[in-house]
Amino acid sequence: MAEQGIHTMLTIKNCSLIDGNGNFEEDVSILIENNKIKEIGSPEERGRIIDAKGKYVLPGLIDSHLHLAGTRSMNPLDWVLENSALKTIRAVKDVEKLIEAGFTSVRCAGISPHSLALRDAVNEGIIKGPRIQAAGRVMSQTGGHGDFHMLPLEWAKKAEMSCIVDGVDECRKAARELLREGVDFIKMCTTGGVLSEKDSPEQAQFTVEEIKAVVEEAERVNKKVDTHSQGTEGIRNAVKAGVKNIVHGFYLDKKTCRMMIENNCVYIPTLSVNYKLFTEGKDFDVPEYGLKKIKKTSEIHKESIALAYKMGVTIATGTDFIGPELLPHGDNALELELLVEKIGFTEMEAITAATKNGAITMGRNDLGTIEEGKTADMIIVNKNPLENIKILREKKNIECVIKNGVII
């Protein structure tokens, strides 16, 4: 069942509650009516009863940056050349894995035009999956991170996974076209990247004026722009242009962190993809140019995340997973684990990053925390994640997933 499932009254009783706001309380009951949290505390038991004694309830997890690309290869050329229908069918299985892993909302950040159809199919109840915010195609400048450099330019321009544009007018028109297609947000690349062949993470892409034009078009219809921003200049350009969700952030410094704080930006560091590429990439046929760049940036990326954490930048979890064995959907709680182990987050802070802060990236103030009046997205787990965050990666520990008031 999905967004349009049959809503009923539901009482979860005797649980330990981790509410997403940093609070923990034992022996709590939660009353859900239709798709809303009606009462928290000691409500009269009504409807279906779930006795959660000895179990833990927390908000549904949110992956704020992934790709429902349906690929099973780490070679970017395969991403372009594989059959679109096959990639879509694989992505259907990926969204099932995500909801079963406790992720009730995800944000698909480009290179997946079929993500719009996946979103609609989930909303209609045709397939089982998390709530999806979809960006469709990614926006890149010529020669940028979303341009598939190994192809002739004319072929790359026709690739369905990205739109290649240059100049303020082209950026504005492309933004309008994406919005016409029904995207929930727009994804731009303001720096080079690891898995793009002929650029590098520190190189800035798009001008402030180009980025600003896209932000203006999105804001007119109350939508956001997320940017792939790894190098310092490209990050700052995005912030100056009004971008609120900054992804990756390999090369942060104190000035850039202060800019992000002053402009109410959320930082989505995607530590998981870098960790997996660095530790296992050579075993999964990651191109040599990607391995070289991840080796160069791995340590500075962790230092940047630690700096942002220390300075108080709002951080949300995102994996940048795309589907192959190296980066599989369903294992997305790895991001919480790495924030604790590699950066020094407390378990509670990691959960907040994956719930409350994830809802901020979505622009959804009804999600991310367990509070009266909010949408009933929550999971019930049989072990305490505040004692060991790793339990959230083990699907056997996730006993119940509730999305939009419906038990999945």
Short mmCIF file of N, CA and C in Angstrom, two decimals, residues 66-70 87-88 91 108-118 132 134-138 160-162 183:
data_model
loop_
_atom_site.label_atom_id
_atom_site.label_comp_id
_atom_site.label_asym_id
_atom_site.label_seq_id
_atom_site.Cartn_x
_atom_site.Cartn_y
_atom_site.Cartn_z
N LEU A 66 19.68 10.84 -3.45
CA LEU A 66 20.00 9.57 -4.08
C LEU A 66 19.55 9.63 -5.54
N HIS A 67 19.79 8.54 -6.25
CA HIS A 67 19.40 8.47 -7.66
C HIS A 67 18.69 7.14 -7.91
N LEU A 68 17.45 7.21 -8.32
CA LEU A 68 16.69 6.01 -8.68
C LEU A 68 16.95 5.73 -10.16
N ALA A 69 18.23 5.52 -10.46
CA ALA A 69 18.66 5.43 -11.85
C ALA A 69 18.41 4.05 -12.45
N GLY A 70 18.23 3.05 -11.60
CA GLY A 70 17.98 1.71 -12.11
C GLY A 70 19.19 1.10 -12.79
N LYS A 87 15.94 -0.06 -16.94
CA LYS A 87 16.33 0.75 -15.77
C LYS A 87 15.11 1.10 -14.92
N THR A 88 13.99 1.36 -15.54
CA THR A 88 12.79 1.69 -14.79
C THR A 88 12.32 0.50 -13.96
N ALA A 91 14.44 0.06 -11.03
CA ALA A 91 14.18 1.11 -10.04
C ALA A 91 12.94 0.80 -9.22
N CYS A 108 15.11 12.08 -5.21
CA CYS A 108 15.86 11.56 -6.35
C CYS A 108 16.42 12.74 -7.13
N ALA A 109 17.74 12.90 -7.10
CA ALA A 109 18.37 14.14 -7.53
C ALA A 109 18.95 14.04 -8.93
N GLY A 110 18.11 13.73 -9.91
CA GLY A 110 18.57 13.79 -11.28
C GLY A 110 19.08 12.49 -11.82
N ILE A 111 19.51 12.50 -13.08
CA ILE A 111 19.92 11.37 -13.92
C ILE A 111 18.89 10.25 -13.90
N SER A 112 17.63 10.61 -13.70
CA SER A 112 16.57 9.60 -13.64
C SER A 112 15.25 10.21 -14.12
N PRO A 113 15.07 10.34 -15.44
CA PRO A 113 13.82 10.91 -15.92
C PRO A 113 12.60 10.08 -15.55
N HIS A 114 12.81 8.75 -15.37
CA HIS A 114 11.68 7.90 -15.00
C HIS A 114 11.29 8.04 -13.52
N SER A 115 12.07 8.83 -12.74
CA SER A 115 11.72 9.02 -11.33
C SER A 115 10.38 9.72 -11.16
N LEU A 116 9.99 10.52 -12.14
CA LEU A 116 8.68 11.18 -12.07
C LEU A 116 7.56 10.15 -12.14
N ALA A 117 7.72 9.17 -13.02
CA ALA A 117 6.71 8.11 -13.12
C ALA A 117 6.73 7.21 -11.89
N LEU A 118 7.92 6.95 -11.35
CA LEU A 118 8.01 6.17 -10.11
C LEU A 118 7.26 6.87 -8.99
N ILE A 132 8.40 10.08 -2.87
CA ILE A 132 9.52 10.47 -3.73
C ILE A 132 9.38 11.93 -4.16
N ALA A 134 11.17 14.14 -6.94
CA ALA A 134 11.96 13.79 -8.11
C ALA A 134 12.41 15.03 -8.87
N ALA A 135 13.69 15.02 -9.28
CA ALA A 135 14.24 16.11 -10.08
C ALA A 135 14.30 15.78 -11.56
N GLY A 136 14.02 14.52 -11.92
CA GLY A 136 14.06 14.15 -13.33
C GLY A 136 15.46 14.19 -13.88
N ARG A 137 15.70 15.09 -14.82
CA ARG A 137 17.04 15.24 -15.41
C ARG A 137 17.88 16.20 -14.58
N VAL A 138 19.19 16.04 -14.66
CA VAL A 138 20.10 16.94 -13.97
C VAL A 138 20.53 18.05 -14.94
N GLU A 160 18.98 11.26 -22.24
CA GLU A 160 17.77 11.57 -21.47
C GLU A 160 18.03 11.87 -20.01
N MET A 161 19.24 11.67 -19.54
CA MET A 161 19.51 11.79 -18.11
C MET A 161 19.87 13.21 -17.68
N SER A 162 20.18 14.08 -18.64
CA SER A 162 20.61 15.43 -18.26
C SER A 162 20.17 16.44 -19.30
N VAL A 183 8.77 18.32 -12.23
CA VAL A 183 9.76 18.00 -11.20
C VAL A 183 9.39 18.65 -9.87
#
